[in-house]
XYZ file of C-alpha atoms in Angstrom:
776
model
C -40.540 12.987 8.548
C -42.486 11.079 6.670
C -43.152 7.180 8.944
C -44.926 5.854 5.863
C -43.432 4.940 2.332
C -43.275 1.910 -0.313
C -43.031 1.190 -3.731
C -44.181 -1.536 -5.690
C -41.897 -3.791 -8.268
C -44.147 -2.964 -11.162
C -45.670 0.577 -12.640
C -48.536 -1.689 -15.178
C -50.032 -5.161 -14.588
C -52.572 -7.091 -16.280
C -55.321 -9.510 -14.792
C -53.830 -12.538 -13.794
C -50.357 -10.513 -13.030
C -48.879 -10.395 -9.459
C -47.619 -6.696 -7.520
C -45.298 -6.995 -4.803
C -44.810 -3.629 -2.180
C -42.405 -3.034 0.048
C -43.156 -0.779 2.927
C -41.076 1.009 5.469
C -43.355 1.911 8.713
C -42.432 3.292 11.425
C -45.678 2.721 13.864
C -45.776 -0.933 15.440
C -48.957 -1.444 12.580
C -50.688 -0.531 9.465
C -53.793 -0.502 7.536
C -53.422 -1.491 3.437
C -55.926 -2.110 1.109
C -55.979 -0.967 -2.795
C -57.620 2.154 -3.799
C -58.903 3.022 -7.867
C -57.658 6.988 -7.574
C -60.118 9.013 -9.696
C -59.151 12.555 -8.186
C -56.083 13.111 -6.619
C -56.712 17.039 -5.794
C -57.526 18.076 -2.424
C -58.001 21.421 -3.158
C -62.075 22.192 -2.273
C -62.405 24.428 -5.327
C -62.086 21.919 -7.443
C -64.069 18.063 -7.602
C -62.923 17.154 -4.427
C -60.497 13.994 -3.749
C -62.167 11.099 -5.007
C -61.018 6.858 -4.527
C -62.943 3.769 -4.521
C -61.786 1.156 -2.420
C -60.903 -2.007 -3.745
C -62.176 -5.202 -2.519
C -59.129 -7.123 -2.101
C -57.098 -9.809 -0.521
C -54.638 -7.556 0.499
C -57.053 -5.325 2.718
C -55.890 -5.933 6.431
C -53.115 -4.895 9.196
C -49.627 -5.669 8.694
C -46.756 -5.421 10.923
C -44.780 -2.134 11.030
C -41.531 -2.447 10.390
C -38.358 -0.077 9.069
C -36.992 -0.943 5.774
C -33.320 1.312 4.999
C -32.155 2.378 1.858
C -28.276 2.293 1.269
C -27.578 4.683 -1.448
C -24.542 4.888 -3.067
C -23.180 2.599 -6.087
C -20.093 0.859 -6.328
C -18.826 -2.282 -8.683
C -18.481 -6.000 -6.962
C -16.770 -9.314 -7.531
C -17.954 -12.328 -5.998
C -15.277 -13.801 -3.254
C -13.139 -16.356 -4.596
C -9.978 -18.079 -3.375
C -7.585 -16.473 -5.791
C -9.075 -12.890 -4.160
C -8.943 -14.406 -0.364
C -4.988 -15.528 -0.735
C -3.114 -13.277 -1.982
C 0.572 -12.900 -0.837
C 2.471 -10.091 -2.557
C -0.388 -8.547 -5.102
C -0.276 -4.957 -6.826
C -3.588 -3.045 -7.455
C -3.712 -0.331 -9.885
C -6.495 1.963 -11.547
C -6.982 5.072 -13.355
C -8.666 7.791 -11.223
C -10.670 10.719 -11.637
C -11.784 12.502 -8.602
C -14.766 15.288 -8.312
C -14.495 15.501 -4.220
C -10.821 14.241 -3.199
C -11.582 15.779 0.094
C -15.022 14.779 1.090
C -13.156 12.507 3.419
C -11.901 8.729 3.149
C -13.509 6.983 -0.415
C -12.453 3.537 -1.494
C -11.165 3.267 -5.112
C -10.485 -1.078 -5.341
C -10.788 -2.685 -2.019
C -11.280 -6.404 -0.314
C -11.772 -4.291 2.896
C -14.438 -5.906 5.852
C -15.489 -3.035 7.494
C -16.753 -4.500 11.177
C -13.099 -6.557 11.578
C -10.656 -4.120 9.486
C -10.005 -7.011 7.560
C -8.313 -6.810 4.036
C -6.873 -4.666 2.327
C -7.912 -0.596 0.475
C -6.654 1.236 -2.656
C -8.356 4.613 -1.240
C -8.614 8.039 -1.017
C -8.033 9.646 2.676
C -8.677 12.690 4.875
C -5.468 13.919 2.999
C -7.073 13.942 -0.400
C -4.730 12.238 -2.193
C -4.262 7.910 -2.604
C -3.286 5.753 0.679
C -3.005 1.929 0.963
C -5.166 0.164 3.626
C -4.251 -3.135 5.318
C -5.786 -4.641 8.577
C -5.243 -7.963 10.295
C -8.607 -8.585 11.025
C -7.578 -8.754 15.086
C -7.956 -4.555 15.497
C -4.035 -3.764 13.893
C -4.611 -1.702 10.602
C -1.847 0.393 9.012
C -1.767 2.733 6.052
C 1.195 4.387 4.092
C -0.394 7.321 2.285
C 0.688 10.227 -0.391
C -0.554 12.608 1.855
C -0.998 15.129 -1.096
C -4.812 15.960 -2.675
C -5.494 15.222 -6.305
C -6.947 17.912 -8.085
C -10.976 17.750 -8.855
C -11.852 16.063 -12.452
C -8.573 15.242 -13.819
C -6.992 11.703 -14.779
C -4.388 9.823 -12.074
C -2.199 6.643 -12.167
C -2.970 5.327 -8.412
C -1.887 1.976 -7.096
C -0.003 -0.161 -4.648
C 1.577 -2.830 -4.353
C 2.115 -5.210 -1.400
C 5.508 -7.258 -0.895
C 4.819 -10.655 1.141
C 8.228 -11.113 2.519
C 9.194 -8.183 4.107
C 5.645 -6.211 4.757
C 6.921 -3.288 1.816
C 3.930 -1.477 0.773
C 4.709 1.383 -2.240
C 1.739 3.701 -3.452
C 1.615 5.169 -6.557
C 0.192 8.788 -7.097
C 0.911 10.469 -10.529
C -1.339 13.265 -12.534
C -1.929 12.701 -15.827
C -1.559 16.376 -16.567
C 0.997 17.877 -14.548
C 0.157 21.755 -13.339
C 3.796 23.061 -12.853
C 2.222 25.074 -8.971
C 0.676 22.264 -8.108
C 2.482 19.365 -5.850
C 0.426 16.590 -6.369
C 2.752 13.626 -7.379
C 4.337 11.173 -5.437
C 5.570 7.586 -4.506
C 5.888 6.112 -0.805
C 7.103 3.322 0.244
C 7.310 1.783 3.327
C 7.341 -1.092 5.892
C 3.729 -2.326 7.095
C 3.265 -3.360 10.670
C 0.974 -6.206 9.593
C -0.797 -8.431 6.900
C -3.566 -8.189 5.356
C -5.832 -10.951 6.418
C -7.829 -13.059 4.199
C -12.013 -12.284 4.363
C -15.221 -13.726 2.032
C -16.018 -10.236 1.548
C -16.702 -9.027 -1.990
C -13.811 -7.361 -3.774
C -15.329 -3.696 -4.504
C -15.139 -0.655 -6.523
C -15.939 2.513 -5.710
C -16.884 1.441 -1.939
C -15.842 -1.148 0.746
C -18.028 -3.736 2.195
C -20.080 -2.615 5.790
C -22.061 -5.654 5.539
C -23.876 -8.337 3.182
C -27.572 -8.201 3.415
C -29.211 -10.874 1.670
C -28.477 -10.288 -2.150
C -27.591 -6.708 -1.262
C -24.091 -5.790 -0.362
C -24.278 -2.148 2.472
C -20.948 -0.168 1.059
C -19.082 2.357 3.217
C -16.630 5.396 2.346
C -18.587 5.813 -1.129
C -16.181 7.488 -3.999
C -17.321 10.160 -5.974
C -15.665 10.261 -9.919
C -14.507 8.433 -12.657
C -12.234 4.738 -12.398
C -10.807 3.168 -15.430
C -8.968 -0.035 -16.084
C -8.915 -1.334 -12.129
C -6.576 -4.561 -11.960
C -4.803 -6.346 -9.635
C -1.901 -8.668 -10.213
C -0.021 -11.620 -9.043
C 3.828 -9.762 -6.987
C 5.266 -6.374 -6.698
C 5.448 -4.806 -10.000
C 7.717 -2.356 -11.622
C 6.463 0.597 -13.065
C 7.111 0.159 -16.284
C 5.148 -3.874 -15.758
C 2.227 -1.440 -14.521
C 2.158 0.672 -17.449
C 2.116 -2.509 -19.121
C -1.104 -3.902 -17.419
C -2.589 -0.680 -17.888
C -2.424 -0.203 -21.558
C -2.672 -4.069 -22.387
C 0.293 -4.823 -23.292
C 1.301 -7.361 -21.147
C 3.936 -10.143 -22.488
C 3.133 -14.174 -21.566
C 4.602 -14.254 -18.523
C 3.585 -10.846 -16.928
C -0.261 -11.734 -18.526
C -0.232 -15.078 -16.285
C 0.093 -13.294 -13.077
C -3.040 -10.903 -13.430
C -5.267 -12.263 -10.690
C -8.083 -9.957 -12.158
C -8.474 -6.626 -14.696
C -11.444 -5.075 -15.789
C -12.049 -3.835 -19.027
C -15.641 -1.563 -18.445
C -15.504 -1.124 -21.878
C -16.862 -3.984 -22.676
C -20.458 -3.943 -21.702
C -21.103 -0.576 -21.298
C -24.883 -1.344 -22.169
C -24.922 -3.840 -18.773
C -24.989 -4.618 -15.345
C -22.074 -6.299 -15.083
C -18.081 -5.694 -15.680
C -16.060 -8.111 -17.850
C -12.636 -9.727 -16.226
C -10.504 -9.968 -19.241
C -7.586 -12.033 -17.404
C -8.034 -15.688 -17.775
C -9.576 -16.234 -13.972
C -12.492 -14.619 -15.411
C -13.967 -13.070 -12.280
C -16.777 -11.085 -13.586
C -18.729 -9.004 -11.726
C -21.492 -6.428 -11.459
C -22.112 -2.723 -11.227
C -24.548 -1.934 -7.837
C -27.026 1.043 -7.502
C -26.683 1.809 -11.400
C -23.459 4.457 -11.658
C -23.067 5.918 -15.252
C -21.172 4.034 -17.771
C -20.393 5.349 -21.448
C -18.218 7.923 -20.104
C -14.789 9.269 -21.423
C -12.046 7.351 -20.298
C -8.379 8.737 -19.380
C -7.372 7.676 -23.235
C -10.268 9.923 -24.541
C -8.639 11.572 -27.666
C -11.506 13.791 -28.015
C -11.759 12.329 -31.834
C -15.187 10.060 -31.070
C -17.743 11.400 -29.909
C -20.243 8.114 -29.821
C -19.172 5.641 -27.406
C -19.643 2.373 -29.708
C -17.189 4.083 -32.502
C -14.402 3.850 -29.705
C -15.299 1.535 -26.963
C -11.802 1.765 -25.999
C -11.619 5.458 -25.230
C -14.916 4.993 -22.953
C -14.156 2.356 -20.483
C -14.528 4.512 -17.174
C -17.543 3.986 -14.993
C -18.546 7.101 -13.145
C -19.769 6.818 -9.453
C -21.609 8.178 -7.041
C -22.109 8.209 -3.446
C -25.880 9.334 -3.830
C -26.446 6.988 -6.425
C -30.025 5.171 -6.071
C -31.430 2.457 -8.184
C -33.649 -0.469 -6.512
C -33.952 0.312 -3.319
C -34.255 -3.784 -2.653
C -36.455 -3.885 -0.005
C -38.090 -6.709 1.576
C -41.746 -7.267 0.224
C -44.739 -7.358 2.667
C -47.423 -8.082 1.005
C -49.256 -8.815 -2.788
C -51.826 -9.065 -5.241
C -52.616 -10.599 -8.073
C -55.070 -8.705 -10.167
C -58.070 -10.478 -10.830
C -60.641 -10.280 -13.121
C -62.694 -7.503 -11.505
C -60.232 -5.029 -11.470
C -60.741 -2.415 -15.148
C -58.229 -0.582 -16.655
C -57.119 2.010 -14.664
C -54.937 4.461 -11.989
C -55.152 2.152 -8.486
C -52.719 2.702 -5.281
C -51.823 0.340 -2.341
C -52.785 2.773 0.554
C -51.225 2.106 3.601
C -52.307 4.306 6.748
C -51.113 4.035 10.543
C -53.271 7.019 12.795
C -52.577 10.525 10.426
C -49.882 8.835 8.830
C -50.491 7.787 5.330
C -49.008 6.865 2.128
C -50.175 5.677 -1.867
C -48.200 3.652 -3.521
C -49.551 3.831 -7.448
C -49.781 1.067 -10.056
C -51.658 1.115 -13.317
C -53.918 -1.887 -14.193
C -53.763 -2.327 -18.415
C -56.477 -3.637 -20.200
C -56.329 -7.079 -21.168
C -56.351 -7.806 -25.206
C -59.216 -8.361 -26.735
C -61.209 -6.376 -24.402
C -59.667 -2.891 -25.014
C -62.282 0.366 -25.116
C -61.944 3.190 -27.626
C -60.394 5.829 -24.988
C -56.875 5.688 -23.756
C -55.006 7.924 -21.569
C -51.119 7.893 -21.369
C -49.975 7.301 -17.839
C -46.321 9.402 -18.236
C -44.469 6.548 -16.128
C -41.360 8.139 -17.801
C -41.818 11.974 -16.854
C -42.936 10.769 -12.883
C -39.753 9.032 -13.155
C -37.503 11.892 -13.995
C -39.324 14.031 -12.007
C -38.663 11.165 -8.994
C -38.142 12.741 -5.278
C -37.091 16.312 -7.223
C -35.672 18.980 -4.696
C -35.767 22.049 -6.658
C -38.976 22.496 -5.446
C -38.084 22.386 -1.705
C -35.405 24.908 -1.622
C -35.814 28.540 -0.896
C -37.186 30.656 -3.900
C -37.388 33.999 -4.573
C -39.889 35.649 -3.015
C -41.470 36.900 -6.560
C -41.868 33.424 -7.677
C -43.985 32.849 -4.508
C -46.113 35.780 -4.236
C -49.456 33.621 -5.570
C -48.808 30.775 -3.215
C -51.920 30.793 -1.017
C -51.825 27.272 0.460
C -49.128 25.083 2.667
C -47.753 22.424 0.359
C -48.850 18.775 1.767
C -46.299 17.209 3.858
C -45.352 14.971 1.018
C -43.852 17.772 -0.988
C -42.412 19.511 2.597
C -40.859 15.920 3.117
C -38.832 15.362 -0.170
C -36.112 18.046 1.448
C -35.681 15.375 4.205
C -35.433 12.478 2.656
C -32.419 12.343 0.041
C -31.721 8.950 0.626
C -34.327 7.790 -1.485
C -32.538 9.266 -4.780
C -32.674 12.448 -7.081
C -34.796 13.597 -9.920
C -33.226 14.235 -13.346
C -33.350 17.899 -12.200
C -31.186 17.518 -9.230
C -27.656 17.302 -8.764
C -25.330 14.742 -6.852
C -23.371 15.595 -4.122
C -20.322 16.267 -6.218
C -22.354 19.070 -8.241
C -22.788 17.252 -11.317
C -26.658 16.817 -13.357
C -28.022 13.047 -12.762
C -28.821 11.432 -15.935
C -30.137 8.190 -14.318
C -33.844 7.465 -12.375
C -35.787 4.863 -11.689
C -38.907 4.013 -9.719
C -37.932 0.902 -7.588
C -37.935 2.898 -4.785
C -40.223 5.186 -2.494
C -41.216 8.276 -4.959
C -42.518 10.863 -2.861
C -43.775 12.863 -5.589
C -45.925 10.289 -7.217
C -48.723 9.947 -4.990
C -52.261 11.609 -4.894
C -52.345 14.903 -2.780
C -49.296 15.964 -3.398
C -48.706 19.395 -3.918
C -45.453 21.991 -5.528
C -44.802 24.880 -4.886
C -44.432 25.210 -9.275
C -48.210 23.933 -9.900
C -49.492 28.197 -9.901
C -51.899 29.732 -7.794
C -54.841 27.487 -6.633
C -54.008 23.460 -6.490
C -50.450 23.883 -6.308
C -50.298 20.569 -8.205
C -47.399 19.495 -10.920
C -47.675 15.695 -12.674
C -49.522 12.541 -10.724
C -52.078 14.627 -9.251
C -52.690 17.053 -11.631
C -53.121 14.467 -14.658
C -56.128 13.230 -12.209
C -57.735 16.062 -13.566
C -58.213 14.344 -16.626
C -59.304 10.997 -15.547
C -62.253 12.610 -13.003
C -63.163 14.394 -16.083
C -63.274 11.574 -18.111
C -65.439 9.957 -15.289
C -67.748 12.845 -14.615
C -68.364 13.130 -18.616
C -68.829 9.498 -18.647
C -66.516 8.022 -21.197
C -65.494 4.598 -20.324
C -61.014 4.294 -21.063
C -58.447 2.278 -20.896
C -55.153 3.343 -19.258
C -51.364 2.766 -20.346
C -48.368 3.419 -19.409
C -45.084 4.605 -20.687
C -43.264 1.326 -20.176
C -46.342 -0.499 -22.050
C -45.415 1.857 -25.541
C -41.776 1.763 -25.362
C -42.008 -2.617 -24.736
C -44.827 -2.624 -26.675
C -44.648 -0.348 -29.499
C -47.716 0.459 -31.556
C -49.724 -2.846 -31.189
C -50.362 -1.587 -27.931
C -51.968 1.568 -29.483
C -54.113 -0.211 -32.281
C -57.242 -1.237 -30.840
C -58.227 2.840 -29.848
C -59.948 5.497 -31.688
C -57.860 8.292 -29.844
C -55.596 8.564 -26.788
C -55.372 11.278 -24.596
C -52.208 12.189 -23.343
C -51.256 13.830 -19.484
C -50.469 17.151 -18.689
C -46.701 17.168 -18.884
C -45.517 14.049 -21.504
C -42.231 15.582 -20.832
C -40.029 12.504 -21.929
C -40.102 10.083 -24.278
C -37.753 7.090 -25.874
C -37.454 6.721 -29.195
C -39.799 3.320 -29.269
C -41.789 5.694 -27.570
C -41.904 7.901 -29.703
C -42.435 6.056 -32.883
C -44.849 4.407 -31.848
C -47.482 6.932 -30.556
C -46.111 8.797 -34.414
C -46.710 5.423 -35.939
C -50.093 5.333 -34.352
C -51.536 8.505 -35.776
C -50.002 8.090 -39.233
C -52.288 4.976 -39.426
C -55.475 6.454 -38.649
C -54.682 7.150 -34.884
C -56.536 10.174 -33.076
C -54.182 12.318 -30.434
C -55.104 14.837 -28.155
C -51.782 16.224 -26.107
C -54.344 17.485 -22.972
C -50.524 19.187 -21.795
C -47.246 21.294 -22.534
C -44.181 21.039 -22.876
C -44.801 17.790 -23.667
C -42.384 15.326 -26.581
C -39.242 17.411 -25.296
C -36.620 14.933 -24.048
C -35.047 11.851 -25.460
C -34.580 8.800 -22.650
C -33.391 5.255 -22.853
C -35.015 2.465 -20.803
C -32.048 -0.239 -19.693
C -32.020 -3.181 -22.070
C -32.500 -5.370 -18.960
C -32.671 -4.117 -15.901
C -36.284 -2.916 -15.544
C -37.573 0.499 -14.107
C -35.064 2.915 -14.775
C -34.694 5.752 -17.653
C -31.333 7.564 -18.379
C -30.699 11.231 -20.211
C -27.738 13.110 -20.985
C -28.830 16.540 -21.423
C -26.546 17.261 -24.305
C -26.671 20.856 -25.415
C -29.344 22.739 -24.985
C -32.433 22.563 -23.145
C -34.588 23.312 -20.014
C -32.214 22.914 -17.273
C -30.137 21.207 -19.277
C -26.943 20.222 -17.169
C -23.874 20.191 -19.926
C -22.810 17.045 -19.838
C -18.661 16.558 -19.644
C -17.811 16.821 -23.602
C -17.525 12.788 -25.266
C -20.645 11.911 -23.193
C -23.792 12.949 -25.142
C -24.918 9.347 -26.089
C -26.435 7.358 -23.586
C -24.941 4.563 -21.697
C -27.793 2.157 -21.468
C -28.157 2.328 -25.744
C -25.821 4.509 -27.263
C -28.526 6.360 -28.640
C -27.936 10.844 -28.607
C -29.707 12.128 -25.917
C -31.055 15.899 -25.087
C -33.910 17.720 -27.334
C -36.279 15.554 -29.247
C -36.260 18.860 -31.281
C -32.621 18.141 -32.847
C -32.901 15.330 -33.957
C -34.188 15.606 -37.514
C -37.742 14.428 -38.653
C -38.777 13.917 -34.850
C -39.723 16.376 -32.187
C -42.778 17.716 -30.197
C -44.026 19.884 -33.606
C -43.702 17.164 -35.359
C -45.576 14.903 -33.301
C -47.917 17.764 -31.935
C -47.855 20.701 -33.967
C -46.300 22.495 -31.585
C -43.575 22.234 -29.111
C -42.123 24.084 -26.062
C -42.287 28.151 -25.772
C -41.907 29.532 -22.542
C -42.633 28.561 -19.087
C -43.278 30.636 -15.747
C -45.062 29.295 -12.478
C -46.978 32.187 -11.190
C -50.644 33.312 -12.621
C -52.115 31.199 -15.879
C -53.957 33.035 -18.782
C -56.921 32.898 -21.014
C -56.616 31.751 -24.794
C -58.397 34.020 -27.603
C -59.717 32.570 -30.818
C -57.545 33.057 -34.172
C -58.635 33.020 -37.317
C -58.019 29.343 -38.295
C -60.954 28.658 -35.200
C -63.255 29.480 -38.358
C -62.598 27.472 -40.844
C -64.876 24.617 -41.906
C -62.254 22.298 -41.083
C -62.116 22.563 -36.914
C -66.319 23.533 -36.806
C -66.607 20.393 -34.382
C -64.038 21.877 -32.291
C -66.071 25.148 -31.245
C -69.690 24.124 -31.379
C -71.303 25.975 -28.335
C -68.533 28.607 -28.118
C -69.000 32.055 -28.857
C -67.127 33.987 -31.204
C -65.434 36.917 -28.778
C -66.060 34.231 -26.095
C -62.189 33.765 -24.279
C -61.073 30.194 -23.605
C -60.298 28.902 -19.807
C -60.392 32.630 -17.941
C -60.537 30.264 -14.911
C -58.873 27.139 -13.378
C -57.951 25.277 -10.835
C -53.879 26.235 -11.815
C -53.140 29.297 -11.828
C -56.480 30.380 -12.225
C -56.534 29.798 -16.419
C -56.187 27.600 -19.101
C -52.769 28.653 -20.547
C -49.982 28.228 -17.530
C -46.889 27.027 -16.328
C -45.384 25.235 -19.807
C -46.953 26.621 -22.777
C -46.205 25.085 -26.645
C -46.321 26.717 -30.022
C -46.858 26.324 -33.216
C -43.705 26.948 -35.635
C -43.186 25.830 -39.160
C -39.049 25.847 -39.416
C -39.503 23.814 -36.428
C -41.987 20.566 -37.806
C -45.334 21.725 -37.656
C -47.285 20.597 -40.390
C -47.948 23.133 -43.352
C -51.272 22.809 -42.903
C -52.111 22.880 -39.015
C -54.548 25.041 -38.301
C -53.222 27.743 -35.177
C -56.783 27.675 -33.924
C -56.387 29.963 -30.554
C -53.549 31.821 -28.812
C -53.042 32.666 -25.387
C -52.251 36.639 -23.923
C -51.341 38.626 -21.105
C -48.888 36.779 -19.462
C -47.138 38.197 -17.129
C -43.213 38.910 -17.030
C -42.392 35.780 -14.630
C -43.018 33.624 -17.910
C -40.105 33.928 -19.699
C -39.340 32.638 -23.640
C -37.954 29.017 -23.384
C -33.748 29.325 -22.872
C -33.232 27.332 -25.914
C -34.868 30.433 -27.813
C -33.977 32.573 -25.444
C -30.753 33.855 -27.448
C -33.076 34.806 -29.963
C -35.130 37.016 -27.306
C -32.872 39.274 -25.639
C -33.626 41.621 -24.212
C -37.544 41.466 -24.176
C -38.358 37.561 -23.133
C -40.566 38.617 -20.326
C -44.825 37.438 -21.027
C -45.592 41.352 -21.566
C -43.008 41.641 -24.319
C -42.312 38.997 -26.246
C -45.132 37.302 -28.877
C -43.459 33.816 -28.435
C -44.929 33.739 -24.120
C -48.343 32.029 -25.312
C -49.687 28.827 -26.204
C -51.513 27.607 -29.000
C -54.343 25.407 -29.681
C -53.852 23.668 -33.013
C -55.715 20.881 -35.447
C -54.180 18.943 -38.343
C -55.332 15.802 -40.220
C -52.858 13.074 -40.238
C -52.825 10.230 -42.922
C -55.534 7.287 -43.424
C -58.405 9.824 -41.641
C -56.535 10.477 -38.347
C -55.769 13.718 -36.483
C -54.411 15.391 -33.619
C -55.724 18.151 -31.324
C -53.099 20.331 -28.684
C -54.293 22.083 -26.167
C -50.181 22.884 -25.811
C -50.452 24.015 -21.859
C -50.146 22.157 -18.923
C -52.824 24.263 -17.239
C -55.473 23.246 -19.495
C -56.669 19.734 -17.790
C -56.677 21.994 -14.121
C -59.365 24.311 -16.103
C -62.098 20.738 -16.919
C -63.178 20.777 -13.578
C -64.283 24.683 -13.205
C -68.215 25.235 -12.582
C -69.019 21.493 -12.506
C -67.398 20.403 -15.742
C -69.886 23.176 -17.463
C -66.886 25.569 -19.359
C -65.976 25.776 -22.712
C -62.499 24.226 -21.803
C -64.305 21.095 -20.551
C -66.940 21.367 -23.707
C -63.703 22.011 -26.512
C -62.321 18.630 -24.887
C -65.531 17.152 -25.443
C -66.299 18.520 -28.844
C -62.656 17.195 -29.889
C -62.706 13.722 -28.132
C -66.331 12.573 -29.344
C -65.297 13.512 -32.801
C -61.827 11.623 -32.079
C -63.474 8.601 -30.637
C -66.159 8.554 -34.504
C -64.158 6.336 -37.039
C -65.184 8.214 -39.513
C -62.214 9.188 -41.075
C -61.409 12.930 -41.797
C -61.249 13.526 -45.520
C -58.220 15.130 -47.025
C -58.242 17.172 -50.351
C -54.616 17.485 -52.054
C -53.813 20.805 -52.879
C -50.503 22.835 -53.362
C -48.274 23.576 -50.554
C -48.565 26.742 -49.144
C -46.211 29.353 -48.757
C -44.471 29.141 -45.081
C -45.317 31.382 -42.449
C -43.843 32.598 -39.110
C -46.110 32.155 -36.155
C -47.136 35.500 -35.582
C -48.871 34.973 -39.250
C -49.284 31.893 -38.329
C -51.237 33.182 -35.217
C -52.991 36.366 -36.856
C -53.895 36.080 -40.444
C -54.527 32.360 -40.023
C -53.415 29.507 -42.557
C -54.104 29.299 -46.786
C -57.097 28.468 -47.008
C -56.517 25.523 -49.915
C -54.031 23.597 -48.259
C -53.726 20.054 -46.686
C -57.671 19.365 -46.072
C -61.067 19.330 -47.683
C -63.091 21.971 -46.786
């Protein structure tokens, strides 16, 4: 188990900003300092791990302390006199359970776990609805239906308490009846105790175990959806309950409502709205999923904004995590001496070590000509992914030559820190929301992964430092900005730069990010796409809560969790999510000329030049590279420049008609397969030894106003840059492109008739029409 973990409150800061660091340390003390991360790869065959220690007030010794994370989402309403002084009352809610037999799960409760006081409508050990009352003096009584509910079905759940005679009635009614299934019942029973008043919050999908400052620690977390919870004064008839559910209560009944929460009214927010006259509004904790279908969804509308009343549910999970809520251990105010770059708070105690990365962006007016785009959204998407720690088939492990770093080994032992967008919740559902306000154990230098290919075995953060160490070795002065900077500041944050370089895997993009980069390159900017499988998934950032993204993997794509019908639009913004390539004018081919084509995680290959590489438009790219020279038959990621995930040109998906397909990879193993969204067109014969779509294409094209794009189309490209002390043809080509892109001289354009459409095979083998699109 890791004994030191931590996170920061910000991912991007500028001169004068204050950044806070939260640390969990099981040692009595630890040392902390600030370092600039240059290379995060520990492979001895590479340039070597490289960091610069920064002189800062942070440097010093700190007391260690254990800080815990309390996973599980819920909604809560602060206690009030109305809720504390209930006599006879009815509580009701619509329930869609996903793990009804898991054990006790609270639905609506004003229950204090330490002294067993209050009441709770819950699912008990039987898997059915139960009502719990406690007097706070050690006596607890329960009335239970005793019949398990069926997973993924809607139920009406309610309980009434009569203070005059201590009689409780509990209801469990399925919306759909299955003849052989006995899951409906109403039970009436007298209890021996009355629910005692307490000052804990009213909670939905959990009950209160303990307050911790602004954080409430929950208990008995629920997995599933809740819709239309309400508490009403007095013992209601079943007909009155239905009136409350349908929001058609007459005035006399409406006046008895203590609280009725309509989750559809503030789907994009972190609040819940009480529609009663008492306005007992509340909030959600740990970011449960909103914008999901309710009990009354008709199927006639797929976008929740168009039928809010049918999207009145919230889906909760016992392992949701948003903000760890830890106390601050130390802070840093960014001094004028810290130039733009990738930094980290380094925390050590004995042999235990932790890095907490952040980016210092340039102060406006001090920007340089070159900018590296730090893919914070993609890092969040993969945050604490567990698929790389679970057992893998032996054939995929054949080339795993070195032991994985302890950070990755321990990912599987720290599931309390939450999951990635590639994992599943404990109830088996796919995860849609990921946050950076928690320890992210794989967003660190030195971290290795089974997905990273033979050699360095890197994926994302540490792999991206192959680009920054190359920039340093080549003598380029560069800035670093994050996805969040682009999302919130748009094209303005990119305009100062002649050229921007992506990371090795900039997979997740919001619409604001996509539009900013697209507008930048169409206003004369230059883009070097240094990776593979970029601009692939469309995500949404929350509009008020910082540091969190959401995806709905709608209709297809690699590792697409099939969302429930009607849930393709994110709760954060009501944007259609899923693959960018499905969304009209947008997509990776439109942006970069190439799009995701295939993937494999063993041995990387090389590129061979195509006829387009001899077009005079790109002579500058191949200066110093031989006609028959294989490009990138070496590298730290799988032993070649073309590996892990690869992109290809494809006019049908938006590759500009004047683009040049300069070189293509070949001879991939059969562990490389055509990407899942194309595989139906390629069955059988989807492997690297038999399918020509299993390849990466180097691509170049000019954009309006003198701009241009160069795409490497492989996640392994950056891993070949350091080979032979940076003296190699991958490094040479990248430097040739960057030097020309830094030059403000516009790329010339000559108008010509549109060339005939080419399939990707013709484009690669025969080249582009010489007169199409740009001046020779």
